[in-house]
Short mmCIF file of C-alpha atoms in Angstrom, two decimals:
data_model
loop_
_atom_site.label_atom_id
_atom_site.label_comp_id
_atom_site.label_asym_id
_atom_site.label_seq_id
_atom_site.Cartn_x
_atom_site.Cartn_y
_atom_site.Cartn_z
CA MET F 1 13.02 3.94 -19.15
CA SER F 2 10.21 7.04 -18.52
CA SER F 3 7.16 6.46 -20.26
CA GLY F 4 6.64 10.32 -20.41
CA GLU F 5 3.25 9.99 -18.67
CA THR F 6 3.02 11.92 -15.83
CA ILE F 7 2.53 9.92 -12.29
CA ILE F 8 3.42 12.43 -9.86
CA ARG F 9 2.49 16.40 -10.46
CA VAL F 10 3.96 19.08 -8.32
CA ASP F 11 2.00 22.35 -8.65
CA GLY F 12 2.81 25.88 -7.08
CA PHE F 13 4.06 23.83 -4.17
CA THR F 14 5.16 25.95 -1.08
CA ALA F 15 6.61 24.64 2.37
CA ALA F 16 6.61 26.82 5.54
CA TYR F 17 7.04 25.91 9.33
CA ASN F 18 6.21 28.63 11.85
CA GLY F 19 5.69 31.23 9.17
CA GLN F 20 9.13 31.25 7.73
CA VAL F 21 9.21 30.02 3.82
CA ILE F 22 11.49 27.02 3.22
CA LEU F 23 10.42 25.73 -0.35
CA ASN F 24 8.62 28.50 -2.43
CA ARG F 25 6.28 27.56 -5.51
CA LEU F 26 7.76 24.86 -6.99
CA SER F 27 6.23 23.07 -10.09
CA PHE F 28 7.85 19.61 -11.55
CA GLU F 29 6.68 16.42 -12.98
CA VAL F 30 7.43 12.98 -12.31
CA HIS F 31 6.93 10.39 -15.25
CA ARG F 32 6.13 7.12 -14.76
CA GLY F 33 8.91 4.42 -14.83
CA GLU F 34 11.85 6.81 -14.47
CA VAL F 35 14.78 7.16 -11.68
CA PHE F 36 13.84 10.58 -10.42
CA VAL F 37 16.36 12.34 -7.98
CA ILE F 38 16.00 15.37 -5.50
CA LEU F 39 19.26 16.85 -4.91
CA GLY F 40 20.91 19.73 -3.53
CA GLY F 41 23.31 21.59 -0.96
CA SER F 42 22.53 20.99 2.85
CA GLY F 43 19.41 22.46 4.16
CA CYS F 44 18.05 23.26 0.64
CA GLY F 45 14.56 21.19 1.38
CA LYS F 46 15.22 17.86 0.34
CA SER F 47 14.09 16.14 3.12
CA THR F 48 11.12 19.01 3.48
CA LEU F 49 10.16 18.41 -0.26
CA LEU F 50 10.13 14.39 0.34
CA LYS F 51 7.92 14.59 3.75
CA HIS F 52 5.38 16.43 1.62
CA MET F 53 5.59 14.59 -1.24
CA ILE F 54 4.44 11.27 1.08
CA GLY F 55 1.64 13.12 3.01
CA LEU F 56 3.49 13.74 6.09
CA TYR F 57 2.98 17.61 5.92
CA ALA F 58 0.49 19.29 4.07
CA PRO F 59 1.61 21.88 1.76
CA ALA F 60 1.31 25.96 2.78
CA ALA F 61 0.02 26.37 -1.04
CA GLY F 62 0.00 24.38 -4.38
CA THR F 63 -0.91 20.72 -4.85
CA ILE F 64 0.84 17.59 -4.86
CA LEU F 65 -0.88 14.72 -7.05
CA ILE F 66 0.12 10.94 -7.06
CA ASP F 67 -1.40 9.38 -10.17
CA GLY F 68 -4.23 12.12 -10.41
CA HIS F 69 -4.80 11.96 -6.40
CA ASN F 70 -4.16 14.91 -3.98
CA ILE F 71 -2.06 13.41 -0.98
CA SER F 72 -2.70 16.41 1.34
CA THR F 73 -6.35 16.41 0.91
CA ALA F 74 -7.21 12.78 0.17
CA GLU F 75 -9.40 11.51 3.19
CA GLY F 76 -11.23 7.94 4.00
CA ASP F 77 -11.07 5.36 1.17
CA GLU F 78 -9.33 7.61 -1.48
CA ARG F 79 -6.37 8.18 0.95
CA GLN F 80 -5.99 4.54 1.51
CA GLN F 81 -5.90 4.34 -1.99
CA VAL F 82 -3.32 6.52 -2.59
CA LEU F 83 -1.31 5.51 0.47
CA ARG F 84 -1.23 1.97 -1.39
CA LYS F 85 0.25 3.53 -4.40
CA PHE F 86 3.93 4.21 -2.90
CA GLY F 87 6.09 2.44 -0.73
CA VAL F 88 8.83 4.45 1.34
CA MET F 89 12.43 3.46 2.38
CA TYR F 90 13.84 6.03 5.12
CA GLN F 91 17.23 7.03 5.24
CA SER F 92 18.25 4.70 8.54
CA GLY F 93 16.06 1.91 7.12
CA ALA F 94 13.57 2.24 10.05
CA LEU F 95 13.47 -1.19 10.86
CA PHE F 96 11.79 -2.59 13.91
CA GLY F 97 14.53 -4.08 15.49
CA SER F 98 12.26 -6.32 18.09
CA MET F 99 11.14 -8.01 14.58
CA THR F 100 12.20 -10.59 12.25
CA VAL F 101 13.25 -9.19 8.61
CA LEU F 102 10.24 -11.13 7.33
CA ASP F 103 7.98 -9.82 10.03
CA ASN F 104 8.85 -6.19 9.13
CA VAL F 105 7.94 -6.62 5.44
CA CYS F 106 4.81 -8.57 6.34
CA LEU F 107 3.74 -5.27 8.30
CA PRO F 108 2.18 -3.42 5.11
CA LEU F 109 0.24 -6.21 3.90
CA GLN F 110 -1.30 -6.62 7.44
CA GLU F 111 -2.13 -3.28 7.45
CA PHE F 112 -3.48 -2.63 4.20
CA THR F 113 -5.14 -6.09 2.98
CA ASN F 114 -7.21 -8.97 4.34
CA LEU F 115 -5.00 -12.10 3.44
CA PRO F 116 -4.39 -14.56 5.56
CA LEU F 117 -1.18 -14.68 7.50
CA ASP F 118 0.28 -17.86 5.54
CA ALA F 119 0.05 -16.08 2.35
CA ILE F 120 1.37 -12.80 3.78
CA ARG F 121 4.27 -14.57 4.81
CA VAL F 122 4.86 -16.17 1.38
CA ILE F 123 4.72 -12.54 -0.27
CA ALA F 124 7.44 -10.99 2.24
CA SER F 125 9.59 -13.90 1.52
CA MET F 126 9.26 -13.43 -2.26
CA LYS F 127 9.98 -9.70 -1.83
CA LEU F 128 13.30 -10.38 0.16
CA GLN F 129 14.06 -12.59 -2.44
CA ARG F 130 13.56 -9.98 -5.04
CA VAL F 131 16.15 -7.72 -3.27
CA GLY F 132 18.57 -10.15 -2.69
CA LEU F 133 17.91 -11.36 0.83
CA GLY F 134 16.63 -14.94 -0.04
CA GLY F 135 17.06 -17.05 3.29
CA PHE F 136 17.24 -14.06 5.83
CA ASP F 137 13.50 -14.46 6.71
CA HIS F 138 14.35 -15.08 10.21
CA HIS F 139 17.18 -12.76 10.91
CA MET F 140 17.15 -10.06 13.19
CA PRO F 141 17.83 -6.52 11.83
CA SER F 142 20.61 -5.92 14.07
CA GLU F 143 22.37 -9.24 12.42
CA LEU F 144 22.39 -7.48 8.87
CA SER F 145 24.86 -5.47 7.79
CA GLY F 146 23.84 -1.68 6.84
CA GLY F 147 23.41 -2.47 3.04
CA MET F 148 21.19 -5.44 3.49
CA GLN F 149 19.07 -3.44 6.16
CA LYS F 150 18.50 -0.73 3.33
CA ARG F 151 17.37 -3.75 1.33
CA ALA F 152 15.24 -5.15 3.90
CA ALA F 153 13.41 -1.45 3.89
CA ILE F 154 13.18 -1.57 0.14
CA ALA F 155 11.57 -4.94 0.21
CA ARG F 156 8.82 -3.47 2.95
CA ALA F 157 8.32 -0.87 0.92
CA MET F 158 7.39 -3.03 -2.36
CA ALA F 159 5.38 -5.11 0.10
CA LEU F 160 2.39 -3.70 -1.57
CA ASP F 161 3.44 -3.64 -5.32
CA PRO F 162 3.31 0.23 -5.11
CA GLN F 163 3.69 2.31 -8.57
CA VAL F 164 6.15 4.58 -6.89
CA LEU F 165 9.18 3.95 -4.45
CA PHE F 166 10.30 6.89 -2.14
CA LEU F 167 14.03 6.47 -1.11
CA ASP F 168 15.61 9.00 1.59
CA GLU F 169 19.47 8.87 0.85
CA PRO F 170 19.72 5.01 0.08
CA SER F 171 23.53 5.10 0.07
CA ALA F 172 24.06 7.06 3.18
CA GLY F 173 26.44 5.39 5.65
CA LEU F 174 27.30 2.56 3.16
CA ASP F 175 30.77 1.93 1.53
CA PRO F 176 31.32 2.48 -1.89
CA ILE F 177 31.02 -1.13 -3.02
CA THR F 178 27.72 -1.60 -0.97
CA SER F 179 26.33 1.43 -2.40
CA ALA F 180 26.74 0.68 -6.01
CA GLU F 181 25.58 -2.93 -5.48
CA LEU F 182 22.50 -0.85 -4.04
CA ASP F 183 22.50 1.33 -7.29
CA GLU F 184 22.32 -2.03 -9.49
CA LEU F 185 19.36 -3.11 -7.09
CA ILE F 186 17.20 0.32 -8.04
CA LEU F 187 18.18 0.30 -11.74
CA SER F 188 17.11 -3.75 -11.99
CA LEU F 189 13.70 -3.03 -9.93
CA ALA F 190 12.78 0.22 -12.10
CA ARG F 191 13.79 -1.79 -15.32
CA SER F 192 12.14 -4.82 -14.73
CA LEU F 193 9.17 -4.17 -12.67
CA LYS F 194 8.63 -0.33 -14.08
CA ILE F 195 8.81 0.93 -10.68
CA THR F 196 9.15 4.89 -10.69
CA PHE F 197 11.63 6.11 -7.95
CA VAL F 198 11.93 9.23 -6.46
CA ILE F 199 14.98 9.13 -4.86
CA VAL F 200 16.70 12.16 -2.21
CA SER F 201 20.55 12.06 -2.67
CA HIS F 202 23.77 13.78 -2.70
CA GLU F 203 25.80 11.15 -3.50
CA LEU F 204 27.13 11.97 -6.95
CA ALA F 205 28.24 8.76 -7.93
CA SER F 206 25.10 7.26 -7.35
CA ILE F 207 23.38 9.94 -8.83
CA PHE F 208 25.12 9.66 -12.04
CA ALA F 209 24.70 6.13 -11.93
CA ILE F 210 21.00 5.80 -11.41
CA ALA F 211 19.21 9.18 -12.46
CA ASP F 212 17.17 9.64 -15.43
CA ARG F 213 16.56 12.85 -14.36
CA VAL F 214 16.92 15.49 -11.77
CA ILE F 215 15.80 18.75 -9.96
CA MET F 216 18.26 20.66 -7.77
CA LEU F 217 17.05 22.86 -5.11
CA ASP F 218 19.01 25.99 -3.80
CA LYS F 219 18.14 27.67 -0.40
CA SER F 220 19.04 30.89 -1.36
CA VAL F 221 15.97 30.87 -3.87
CA LYS F 222 13.75 28.67 -2.01
CA GLY F 223 13.27 26.68 -4.78
CA ILE F 224 14.72 24.84 -8.09
CA VAL F 225 17.48 25.86 -9.98
CA ALA F 226 18.23 23.03 -12.63
CA THR F 227 16.51 20.49 -13.94
CA GLY F 228 17.53 17.54 -16.41
CA LYS F 229 20.06 14.77 -17.12
CA PRO F 230 22.81 15.04 -14.35
CA LYS F 231 25.77 14.50 -17.03
CA GLU F 232 23.97 17.37 -19.13
CA LEU F 233 23.77 19.77 -16.33
CA ARG F 234 27.51 19.16 -15.45
CA GLU F 235 28.30 19.89 -18.69
CA HIS F 236 26.26 22.53 -20.12
CA SER F 237 23.90 24.24 -17.21
CA ASP F 238 24.19 28.00 -17.46
CA ASN F 239 24.47 28.05 -13.72
CA ALA F 240 28.33 27.80 -12.53
CA TRP F 241 27.11 26.93 -9.14
CA VAL F 242 25.41 23.84 -10.45
CA ARG F 243 28.31 22.86 -12.76
CA GLN F 244 30.49 23.08 -9.84
CA PHE F 245 28.17 21.07 -7.61
CA PHE F 246 28.22 17.98 -10.54
CA SER F 247 31.85 18.34 -10.95
CA ARG F 248 32.57 18.89 -7.44
CA GLN F 249 34.64 21.56 -7.42
CA ALA F 250 35.01 24.19 -4.61
CA SER F 251 33.38 27.32 -4.57
CA THR F 252 33.57 30.56 -2.59
CA ASP F 253 30.26 31.78 -3.21
CA ASN F 254 26.93 30.87 -4.93
CA PRO F 255 25.86 32.78 -7.89
CA ALA F 256 22.00 31.21 -8.29
#
């Protein structure tokens, strides 16, 4: 569970493309050790926010701090230091199809450490075991199911023992049983390894199962319309659209 200590701080964050503001002056914190979910309707800016949080784009305004480091302005050794603090699992898994699962997990270790190859392969194999893929080291990604590919991608994201894992729609394309098993893995990693998770998702079942806290984005206000625990927002939010979203009820308009 969350320690209450802030590990990610977003302050006055604005995202804009070609002069068009997508998200406007967002401010929130992620606490160390929590499972924090970013959600909202289609086109609300979830992926945009994630891409800025991992340093792919610089904010139009505001700051994003990861363990006190500004991800968008850090350079040189400081940037290498902050990049090692987090791992990323992309929606598709993004495994390299021409490489074995083990070699995929080895990549961050080869990029960011000076360890000998034998040690790197041992560490990578241990990461695969941790996500339930022991014995699959020499399989190609095409030989794995969708759920197994997501697990392998999480293992790669964990290779450098990061403090934070960013997951982009981890349940996308998975059947309900496989999705539930992935939820259990996320909770296990969060609780046993004290990893902070930041997850972009719109899968309500997964959100209720794993989220300690959420922020909900809405494109009509280009910002946050709700923050808190999912069940509390479903039952007690003063925003009718938020309650409808969490209750999966049809709506003809958005009062946000």
